[in-house]
Short mmCIF file of C-alpha atoms in Angstrom, two decimals:
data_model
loop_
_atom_site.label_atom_id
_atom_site.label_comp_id
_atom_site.label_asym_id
_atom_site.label_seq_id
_atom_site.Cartn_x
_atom_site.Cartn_y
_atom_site.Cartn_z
CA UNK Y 745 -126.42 28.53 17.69
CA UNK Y 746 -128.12 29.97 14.43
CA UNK Y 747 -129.60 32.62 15.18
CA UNK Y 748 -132.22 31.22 12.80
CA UNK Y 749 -132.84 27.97 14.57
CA UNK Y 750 -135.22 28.68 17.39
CA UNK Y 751 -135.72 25.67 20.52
CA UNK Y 752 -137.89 27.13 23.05
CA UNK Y 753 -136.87 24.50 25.71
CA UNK Y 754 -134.85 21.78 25.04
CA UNK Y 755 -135.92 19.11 27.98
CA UNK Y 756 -138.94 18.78 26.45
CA UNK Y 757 -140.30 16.71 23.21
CA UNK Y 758 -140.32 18.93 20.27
CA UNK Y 759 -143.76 18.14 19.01
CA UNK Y 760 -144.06 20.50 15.79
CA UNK Y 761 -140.87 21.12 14.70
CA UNK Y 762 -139.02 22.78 11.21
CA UNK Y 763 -136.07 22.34 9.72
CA UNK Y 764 -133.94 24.28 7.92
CA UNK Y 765 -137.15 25.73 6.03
CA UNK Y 766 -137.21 28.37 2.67
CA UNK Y 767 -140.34 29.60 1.04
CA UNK Y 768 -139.86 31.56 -2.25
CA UNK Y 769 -142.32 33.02 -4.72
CA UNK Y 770 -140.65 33.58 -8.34
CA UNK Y 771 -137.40 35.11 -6.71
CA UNK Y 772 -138.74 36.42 -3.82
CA UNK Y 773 -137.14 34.65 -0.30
CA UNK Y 774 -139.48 34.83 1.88
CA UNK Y 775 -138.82 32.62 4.77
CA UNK Y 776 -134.71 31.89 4.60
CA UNK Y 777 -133.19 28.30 6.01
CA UNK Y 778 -135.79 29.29 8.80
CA UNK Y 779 -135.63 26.48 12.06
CA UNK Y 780 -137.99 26.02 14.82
CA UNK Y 781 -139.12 23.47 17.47
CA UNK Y 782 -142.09 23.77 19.74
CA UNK Y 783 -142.30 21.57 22.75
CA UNK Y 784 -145.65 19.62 23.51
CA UNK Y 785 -148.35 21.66 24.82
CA UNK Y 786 -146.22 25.13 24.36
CA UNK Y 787 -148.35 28.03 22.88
CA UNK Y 788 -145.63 29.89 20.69
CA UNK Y 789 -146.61 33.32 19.13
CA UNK Y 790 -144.64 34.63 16.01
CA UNK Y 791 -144.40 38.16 15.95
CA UNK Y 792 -143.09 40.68 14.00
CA UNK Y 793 -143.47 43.88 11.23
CA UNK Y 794 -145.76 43.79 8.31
CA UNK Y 795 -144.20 41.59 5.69
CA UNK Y 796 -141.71 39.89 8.02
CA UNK Y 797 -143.19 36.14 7.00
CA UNK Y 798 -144.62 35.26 10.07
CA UNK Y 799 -147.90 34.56 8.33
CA UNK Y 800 -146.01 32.46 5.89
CA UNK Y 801 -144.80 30.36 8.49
CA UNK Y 802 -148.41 29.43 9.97
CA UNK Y 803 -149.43 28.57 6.09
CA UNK Y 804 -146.50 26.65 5.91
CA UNK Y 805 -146.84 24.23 9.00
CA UNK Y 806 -150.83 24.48 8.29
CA UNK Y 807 -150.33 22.76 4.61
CA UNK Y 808 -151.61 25.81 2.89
CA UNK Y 809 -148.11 26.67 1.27
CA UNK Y 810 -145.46 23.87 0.34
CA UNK Y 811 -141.74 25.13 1.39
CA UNK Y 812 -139.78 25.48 -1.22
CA UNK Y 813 -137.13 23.51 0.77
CA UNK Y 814 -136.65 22.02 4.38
CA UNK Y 815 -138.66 19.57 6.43
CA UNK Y 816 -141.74 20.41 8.61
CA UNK Y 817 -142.64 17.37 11.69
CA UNK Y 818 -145.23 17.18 13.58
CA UNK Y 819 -145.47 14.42 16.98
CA UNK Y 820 -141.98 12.76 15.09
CA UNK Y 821 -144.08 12.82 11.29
CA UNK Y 822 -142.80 14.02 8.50
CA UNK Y 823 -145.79 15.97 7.07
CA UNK Y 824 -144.02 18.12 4.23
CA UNK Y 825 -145.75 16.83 1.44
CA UNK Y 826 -149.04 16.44 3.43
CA UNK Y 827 -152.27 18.28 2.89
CA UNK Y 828 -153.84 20.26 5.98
CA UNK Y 829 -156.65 17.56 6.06
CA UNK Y 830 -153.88 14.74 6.91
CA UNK Y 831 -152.41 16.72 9.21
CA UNK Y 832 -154.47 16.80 12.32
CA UNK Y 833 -154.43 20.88 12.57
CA UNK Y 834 -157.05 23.16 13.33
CA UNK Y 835 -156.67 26.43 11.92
CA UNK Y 836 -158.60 29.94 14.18
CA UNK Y 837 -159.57 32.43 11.08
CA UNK Y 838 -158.99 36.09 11.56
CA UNK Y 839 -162.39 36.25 9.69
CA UNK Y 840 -164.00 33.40 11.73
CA UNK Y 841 -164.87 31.74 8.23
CA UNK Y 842 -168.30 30.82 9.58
CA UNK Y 843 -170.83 29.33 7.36
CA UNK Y 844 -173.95 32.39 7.54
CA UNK Y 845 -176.55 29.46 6.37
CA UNK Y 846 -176.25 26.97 9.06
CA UNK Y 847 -176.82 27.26 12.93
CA UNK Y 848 -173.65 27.61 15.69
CA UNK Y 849 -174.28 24.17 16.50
CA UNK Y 850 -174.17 23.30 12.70
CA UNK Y 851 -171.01 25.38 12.44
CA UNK Y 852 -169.29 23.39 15.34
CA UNK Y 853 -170.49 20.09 14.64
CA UNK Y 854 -169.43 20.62 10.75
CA UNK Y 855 -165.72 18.95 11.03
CA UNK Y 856 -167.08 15.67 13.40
CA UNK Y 857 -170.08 15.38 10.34
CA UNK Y 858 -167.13 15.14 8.01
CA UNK Y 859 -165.99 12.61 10.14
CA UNK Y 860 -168.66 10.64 9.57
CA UNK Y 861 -169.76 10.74 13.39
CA UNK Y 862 -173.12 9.83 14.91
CA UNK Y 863 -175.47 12.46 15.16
CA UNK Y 864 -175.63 11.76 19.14
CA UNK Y 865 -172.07 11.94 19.98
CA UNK Y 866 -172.11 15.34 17.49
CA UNK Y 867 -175.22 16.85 19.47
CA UNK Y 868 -173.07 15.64 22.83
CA UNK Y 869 -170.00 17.29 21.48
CA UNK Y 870 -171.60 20.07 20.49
CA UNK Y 871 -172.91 21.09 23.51
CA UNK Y 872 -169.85 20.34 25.50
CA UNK Y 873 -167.76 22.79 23.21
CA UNK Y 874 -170.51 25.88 23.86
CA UNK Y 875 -170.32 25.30 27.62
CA UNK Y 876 -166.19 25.65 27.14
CA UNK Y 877 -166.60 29.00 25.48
CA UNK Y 878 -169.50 30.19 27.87
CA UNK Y 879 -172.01 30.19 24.35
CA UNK Y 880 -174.47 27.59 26.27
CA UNK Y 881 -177.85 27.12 24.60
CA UNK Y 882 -176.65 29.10 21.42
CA UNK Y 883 -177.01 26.11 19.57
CA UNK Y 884 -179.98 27.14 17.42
CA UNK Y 885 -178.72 31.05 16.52
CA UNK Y 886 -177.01 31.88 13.64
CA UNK Y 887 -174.06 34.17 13.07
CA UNK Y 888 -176.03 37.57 12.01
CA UNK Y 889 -177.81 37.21 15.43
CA UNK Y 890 -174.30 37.02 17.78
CA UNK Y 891 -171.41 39.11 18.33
CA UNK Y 892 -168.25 39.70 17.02
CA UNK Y 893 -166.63 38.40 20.26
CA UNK Y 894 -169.02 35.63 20.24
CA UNK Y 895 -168.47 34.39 16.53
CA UNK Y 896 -165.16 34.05 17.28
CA UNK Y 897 -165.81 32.25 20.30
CA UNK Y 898 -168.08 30.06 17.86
CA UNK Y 899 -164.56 29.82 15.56
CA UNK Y 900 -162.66 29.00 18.33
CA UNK Y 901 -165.47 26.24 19.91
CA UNK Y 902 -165.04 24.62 15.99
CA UNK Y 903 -161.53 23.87 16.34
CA UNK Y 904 -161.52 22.81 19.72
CA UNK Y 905 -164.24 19.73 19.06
CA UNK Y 906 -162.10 18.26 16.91
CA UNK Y 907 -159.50 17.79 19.44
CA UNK Y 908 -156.58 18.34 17.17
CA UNK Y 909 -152.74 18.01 17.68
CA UNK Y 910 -151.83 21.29 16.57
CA UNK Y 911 -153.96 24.33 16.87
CA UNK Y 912 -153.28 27.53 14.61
CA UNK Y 913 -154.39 30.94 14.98
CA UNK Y 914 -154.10 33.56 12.43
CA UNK Y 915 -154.40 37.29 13.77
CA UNK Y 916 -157.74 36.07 15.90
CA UNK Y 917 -158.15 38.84 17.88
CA UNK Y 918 -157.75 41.87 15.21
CA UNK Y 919 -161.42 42.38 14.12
CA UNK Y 920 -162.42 42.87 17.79
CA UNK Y 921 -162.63 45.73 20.04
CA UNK Y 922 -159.99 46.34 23.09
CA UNK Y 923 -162.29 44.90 25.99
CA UNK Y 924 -163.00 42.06 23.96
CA UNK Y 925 -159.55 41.28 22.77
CA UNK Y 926 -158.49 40.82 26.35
CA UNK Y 927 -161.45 38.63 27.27
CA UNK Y 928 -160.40 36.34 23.82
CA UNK Y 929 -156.93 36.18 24.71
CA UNK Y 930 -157.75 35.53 28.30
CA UNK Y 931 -160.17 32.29 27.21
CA UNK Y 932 -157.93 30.97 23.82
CA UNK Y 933 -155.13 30.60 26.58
CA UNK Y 934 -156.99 29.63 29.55
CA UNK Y 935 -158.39 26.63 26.80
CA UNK Y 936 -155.35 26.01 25.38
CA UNK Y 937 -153.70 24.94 28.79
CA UNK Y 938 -156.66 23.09 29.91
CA UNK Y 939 -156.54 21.30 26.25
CA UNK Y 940 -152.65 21.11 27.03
CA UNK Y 941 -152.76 21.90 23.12
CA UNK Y 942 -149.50 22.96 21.07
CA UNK Y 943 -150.22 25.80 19.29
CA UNK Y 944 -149.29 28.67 16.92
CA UNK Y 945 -150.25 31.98 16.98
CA UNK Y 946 -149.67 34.66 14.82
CA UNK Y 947 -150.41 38.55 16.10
CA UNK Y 948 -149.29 41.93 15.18
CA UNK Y 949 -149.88 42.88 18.38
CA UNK Y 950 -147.24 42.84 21.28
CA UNK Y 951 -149.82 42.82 24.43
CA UNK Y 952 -151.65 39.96 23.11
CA UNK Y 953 -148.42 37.91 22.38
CA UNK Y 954 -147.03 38.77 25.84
CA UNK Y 955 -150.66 37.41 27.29
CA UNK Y 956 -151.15 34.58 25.42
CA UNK Y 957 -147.49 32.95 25.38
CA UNK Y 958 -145.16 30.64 26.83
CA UNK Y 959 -142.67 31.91 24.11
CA UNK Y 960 -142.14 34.62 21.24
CA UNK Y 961 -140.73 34.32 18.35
CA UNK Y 962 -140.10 37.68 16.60
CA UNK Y 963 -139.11 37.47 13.24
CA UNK Y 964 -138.07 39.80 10.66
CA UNK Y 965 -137.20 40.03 6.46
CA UNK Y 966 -137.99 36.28 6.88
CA UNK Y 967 -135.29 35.23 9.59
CA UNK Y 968 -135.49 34.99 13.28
CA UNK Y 969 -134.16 38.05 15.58
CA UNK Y 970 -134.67 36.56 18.48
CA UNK Y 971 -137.17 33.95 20.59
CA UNK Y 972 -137.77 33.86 24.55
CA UNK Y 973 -140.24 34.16 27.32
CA UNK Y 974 -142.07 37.06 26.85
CA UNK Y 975 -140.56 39.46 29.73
CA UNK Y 976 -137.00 38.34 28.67
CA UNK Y 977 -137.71 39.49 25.10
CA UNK Y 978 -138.72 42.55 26.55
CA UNK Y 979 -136.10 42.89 29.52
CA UNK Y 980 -132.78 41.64 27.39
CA UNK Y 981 -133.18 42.48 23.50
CA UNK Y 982 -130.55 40.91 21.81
CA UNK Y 983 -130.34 43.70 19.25
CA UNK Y 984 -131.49 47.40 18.56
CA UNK Y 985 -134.29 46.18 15.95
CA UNK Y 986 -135.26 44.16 18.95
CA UNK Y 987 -134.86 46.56 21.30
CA UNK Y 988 -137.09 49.07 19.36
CA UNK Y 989 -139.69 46.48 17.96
CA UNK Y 990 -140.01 45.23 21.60
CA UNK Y 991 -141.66 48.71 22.97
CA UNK Y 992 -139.72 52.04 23.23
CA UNK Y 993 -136.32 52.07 24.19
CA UNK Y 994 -133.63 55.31 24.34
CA UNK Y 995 -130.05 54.51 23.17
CA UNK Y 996 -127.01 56.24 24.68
CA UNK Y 997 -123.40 55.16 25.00
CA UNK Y 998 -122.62 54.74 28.32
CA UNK Y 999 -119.02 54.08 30.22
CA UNK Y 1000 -118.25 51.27 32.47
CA UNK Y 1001 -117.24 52.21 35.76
CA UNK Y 1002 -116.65 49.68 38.10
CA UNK Y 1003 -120.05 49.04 39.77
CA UNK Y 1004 -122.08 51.44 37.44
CA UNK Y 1005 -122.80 52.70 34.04
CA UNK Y 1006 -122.37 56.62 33.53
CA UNK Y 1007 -124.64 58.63 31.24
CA UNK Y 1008 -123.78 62.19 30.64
CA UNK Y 1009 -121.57 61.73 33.83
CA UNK Y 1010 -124.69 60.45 35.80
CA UNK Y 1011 -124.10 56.94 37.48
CA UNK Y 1012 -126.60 54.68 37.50
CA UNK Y 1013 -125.86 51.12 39.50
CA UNK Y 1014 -124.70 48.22 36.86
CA UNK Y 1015 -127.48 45.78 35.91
CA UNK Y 1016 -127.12 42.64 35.81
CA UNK Y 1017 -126.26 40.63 32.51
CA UNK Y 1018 -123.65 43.15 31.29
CA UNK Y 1019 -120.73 41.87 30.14
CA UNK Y 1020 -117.76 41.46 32.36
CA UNK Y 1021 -115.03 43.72 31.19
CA UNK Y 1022 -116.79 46.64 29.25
CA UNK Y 1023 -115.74 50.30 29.33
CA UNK Y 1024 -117.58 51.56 26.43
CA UNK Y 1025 -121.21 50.60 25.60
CA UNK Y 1026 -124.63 51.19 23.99
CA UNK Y 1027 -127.26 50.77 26.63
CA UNK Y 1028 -130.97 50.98 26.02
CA UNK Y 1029 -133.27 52.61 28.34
CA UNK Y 1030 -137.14 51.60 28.65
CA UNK Y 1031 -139.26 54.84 28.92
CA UNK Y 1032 -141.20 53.50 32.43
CA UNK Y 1033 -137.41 53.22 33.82
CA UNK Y 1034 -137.13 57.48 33.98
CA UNK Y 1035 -139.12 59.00 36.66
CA UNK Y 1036 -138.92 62.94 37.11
CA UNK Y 1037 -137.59 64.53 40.37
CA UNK Y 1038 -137.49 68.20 41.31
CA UNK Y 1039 -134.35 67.56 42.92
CA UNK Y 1040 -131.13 66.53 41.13
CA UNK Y 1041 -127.48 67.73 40.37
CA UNK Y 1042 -126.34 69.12 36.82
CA UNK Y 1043 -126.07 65.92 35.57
CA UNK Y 1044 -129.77 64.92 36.12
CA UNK Y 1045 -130.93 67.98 34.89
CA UNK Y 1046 -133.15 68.10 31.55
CA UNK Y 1047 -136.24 69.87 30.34
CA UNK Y 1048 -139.41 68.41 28.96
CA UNK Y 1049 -140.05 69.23 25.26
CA UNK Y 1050 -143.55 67.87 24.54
CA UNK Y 1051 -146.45 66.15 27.02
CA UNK Y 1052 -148.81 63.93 25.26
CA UNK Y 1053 -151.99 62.52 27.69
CA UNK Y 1054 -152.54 58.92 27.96
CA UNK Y 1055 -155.22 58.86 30.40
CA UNK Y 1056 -153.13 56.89 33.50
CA UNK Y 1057 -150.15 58.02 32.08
CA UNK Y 1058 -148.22 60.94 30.11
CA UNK Y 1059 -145.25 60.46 27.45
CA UNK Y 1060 -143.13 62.76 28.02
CA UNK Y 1061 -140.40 64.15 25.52
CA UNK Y 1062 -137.31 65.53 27.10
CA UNK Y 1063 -133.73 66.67 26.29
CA UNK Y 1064 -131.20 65.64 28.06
CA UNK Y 1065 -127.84 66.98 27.33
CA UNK Y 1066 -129.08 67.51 23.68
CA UNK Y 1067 -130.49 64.34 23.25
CA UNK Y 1068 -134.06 63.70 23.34
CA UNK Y 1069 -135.44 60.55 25.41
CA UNK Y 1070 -138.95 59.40 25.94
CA UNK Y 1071 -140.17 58.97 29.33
CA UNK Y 1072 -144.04 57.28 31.11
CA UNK Y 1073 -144.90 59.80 33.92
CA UNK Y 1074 -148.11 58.61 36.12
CA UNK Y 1075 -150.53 61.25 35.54
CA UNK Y 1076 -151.73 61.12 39.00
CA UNK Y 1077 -148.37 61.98 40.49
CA UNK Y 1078 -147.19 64.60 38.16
CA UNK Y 1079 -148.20 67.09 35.68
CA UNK Y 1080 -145.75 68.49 33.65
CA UNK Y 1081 -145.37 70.81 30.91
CA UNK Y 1082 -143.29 72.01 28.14
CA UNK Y 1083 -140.34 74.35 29.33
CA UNK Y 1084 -140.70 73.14 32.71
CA UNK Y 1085 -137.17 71.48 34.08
CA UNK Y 1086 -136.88 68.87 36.20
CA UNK Y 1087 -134.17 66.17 37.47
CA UNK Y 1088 -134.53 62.40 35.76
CA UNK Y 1089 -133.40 59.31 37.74
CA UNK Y 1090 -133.09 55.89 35.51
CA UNK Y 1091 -134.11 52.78 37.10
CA UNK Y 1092 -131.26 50.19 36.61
CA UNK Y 1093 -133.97 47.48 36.05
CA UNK Y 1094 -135.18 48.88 32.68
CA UNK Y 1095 -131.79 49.40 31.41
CA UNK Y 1096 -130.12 46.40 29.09
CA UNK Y 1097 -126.71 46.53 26.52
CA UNK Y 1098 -126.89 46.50 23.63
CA UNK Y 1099 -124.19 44.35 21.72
CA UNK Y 1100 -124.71 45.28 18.11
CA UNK Y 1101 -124.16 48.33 16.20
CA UNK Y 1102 -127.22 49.25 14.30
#
C-alpha cells in the first residue's frame, strides 16, 4: 500500500474519505497525492511537527481551502467543489470564535436561528446542549463572565446542536491549562461516542491524541508516515522519524541471536514482530523500558551523566559503552546522581526494529 493512502479499518463504511489529494500555494506542495478514509463514527486525530500540513488537511475537508487536485467524499458525496455551509460540518475553533455581544444560549442557538427554526424547539435545544456539557442554567451569561474551559465547552455545545455529519476540531485544547485539557479531552470524546460522530481532530499534542482517538494519523512535509491505534503507533514505529516523533526512543544496532537481541554483548529476549531471519539490526529502545540495578555483569554496566527531576519521575542521562541513552527512573524508588554507576536491564516490551536507515 501507499504509504500515503491511509484506511483506518477497512470492514467498515468509509464515511469521509480523500483521494489522491494535493494542495499547493504558488509552488509550494503542501499536501502531496495525500489519501485517507475514516470509517463512520471513528474520531481520527492528525498529528504531526509544525508545518507538516495537518492543519491544511482539516481546511481542506472543512471547505475552507479548495485542493488543488484530488477528490474529498463525505457519507458517498462528492463535496470538492462544495462550500462548508453545504457540507454538513461543524468546525471546534482553537479560539472558540464566540460572539462577546450575545448570551451562551444566543451563541448555541445561533446555527438552528440560521436554520430558520422555531424559537421553542431552539430554547429546547438549547438547553439540552448545556446539560451535555455540564453548563446548565448558563443560558443568560455571556463569555467575559465564564471560563476558558467553559467557553470552550460553550464552542463545543454550538457544534454539537446542530447535529452534524462531520465534526472538526482545530487545536481545541491549546489555550487551556493542563487540568483542564484533560477534563476537555475527557468530555469532546466521551460526546463524540455518545453522538457516534465522525470526526477530525487536529493537535500538536501527543497525550491528547493518544486520549481522544480511535486512530492517528501522523503526518509529515505534507505526506503520511504512518497511521494506527494509538499504542501501536507508539509500540511499533514504522520509521526513526516515527520512532522519535512518537516519544523518546534510543537507537543501537543490535545482533540477532537466536532467541534474543544483543546490545553491547548484553542479551535481551527477542520481541515479538521482528523479522524472521535478521542478524544485524537497528532497534529502538523506549526510555521507561531501562530500569537501574545495583547488580549487573560488565555488560550492564554504565554510569549516569545528568539527573533532571520530574516530580514522579527522573530522566536520567547515561553512557553506556560510549553511547548516551535516556532512561524514566521512579523517583520514589531511586535517587541517583551524576558519577554514580549502576547496572541497566532493558525491558523487551519497549524495544521495536527499526527497518529504515535514517
Amino acid at each position: 500500500m501507499n504509504a500515503n493512502v491511509a484506511q483506518p479499518n477497512e470492514n467498515k463504511k468509509h464515511f469521509v474519505e480523500l483521494r489522491n489529494i494535493g494542495k499547493r500555494f504558488g509552488n509550494n506542495a503542501v499536501i502531496d497525492d495525500l489519501s485517507l478514509a475514516i470509517p463512520q463514527g471513528q474520531m481520527v486525530t492528525l498529528l504531526g511537527p509544525s508545518g507538516c500540513g495537518k492543519t491544511t488537511v482539516l481546511r481542506l475537508v472543512a471547505g475552507l481551502e479548495k485542493p488543488t487536485e484530488g477528490q474529498i467524499l463525505i457519507d458517498g458525496e462528492d463535496v470538492t467543489h462544495r462550500s462548508i455551509q453545504q457540507r454538513d460540518i461543524c468546525m471546534v475553533f482553537q479560539s472558540y470564535a464566540l460572539f462577546p455581544h450575545m448570551s451562551l444560549g444566543e451563541n448555541i442557538g445561533y446555527g438552528l436561528r440560521m436554520l430558520g427554526r422555531p424559537k421553542a424547539e431552539i430554547r429546547d435545544r438549547v438547553h439540552e446542549a448545556l446539560k451535555l456539557v455540564d453548563l446548565e442554567g448558563f443560558e443568560d451569561r455571556f463569555v467575559d463572565q465564564i471560563s476558558g474551559g467553559q467557553q470552550q465547552r460553550v464552542a463545543l455545545a454550538r457544534a454539537l446542536i446542530l447535529k452534524p455529519k462531520v465534526l472538526l476540531f482545530d487545536e481545541p485544547l491549546s489555550n487551556l491549562d493542563a487540568n483542564l485539557r484533560r477534563s476537555m479531552r475527557e468530555k469532546i470524546r466521551e460526546l463524540q461516542q455518545q453522538f457516534n460522530i465522525t470526526s477530525l481532530y487536529v493537535t500538536h499534542d501527543q497525550s491528547e491524541a493518544f486520549a481522544v482517538s480511535d486512530s492517528v494519523l501522523v503526518m509529515n512535509k505534507g505526506k503520511i508516515m504512518q497511521l494506527g491505534e494509538p499504542q501501536k503507533l507508539y509500540r511499533y514505529p514504522a520509521s526513526r522519524f516515527m520512532a522519535g516523533f512518537m516519544g523518546d526512543a534510543n537507537i543501537f544496532d543490535a545482533r540477532i541471536n537466536g532467541s534474543s537481541v544483543e546490545i553491547f554483548g548484553y542479551p535481551i529476549a527477542r520481541p515479538e514482530g521482528f523479522a524472521a531471519g535478521l542478524q544485524q539490526c537497528a532497534v529502538g529502545v523506549r526510555p521507561e523500558a531501562i530500569t537501574l540495578s545495583p547488580h549487573g555483569d560488565a555488560s550492564q554496566r554504565c554510569t549516569i551523566k545528568k539527573v533532571a527531576y520530574m516530580g514522579p519521575q527522573y530522566e536520567v542521562l547515561v553512557d553506556w559503552h560510549g553511547q548516551q541513552l535516556l532512561l524514566q527512573v521512579n523517583a520514589i524508588q531511586l535517587q541517583p546522581a551524576p558519577g554514580d554507576h549502576y547496572y541497566l536491564q532493558i525491558h523487551p516490551f519497549g524495544m521495536f526494529e527499526l527497518r529504515d536507515s535514517a
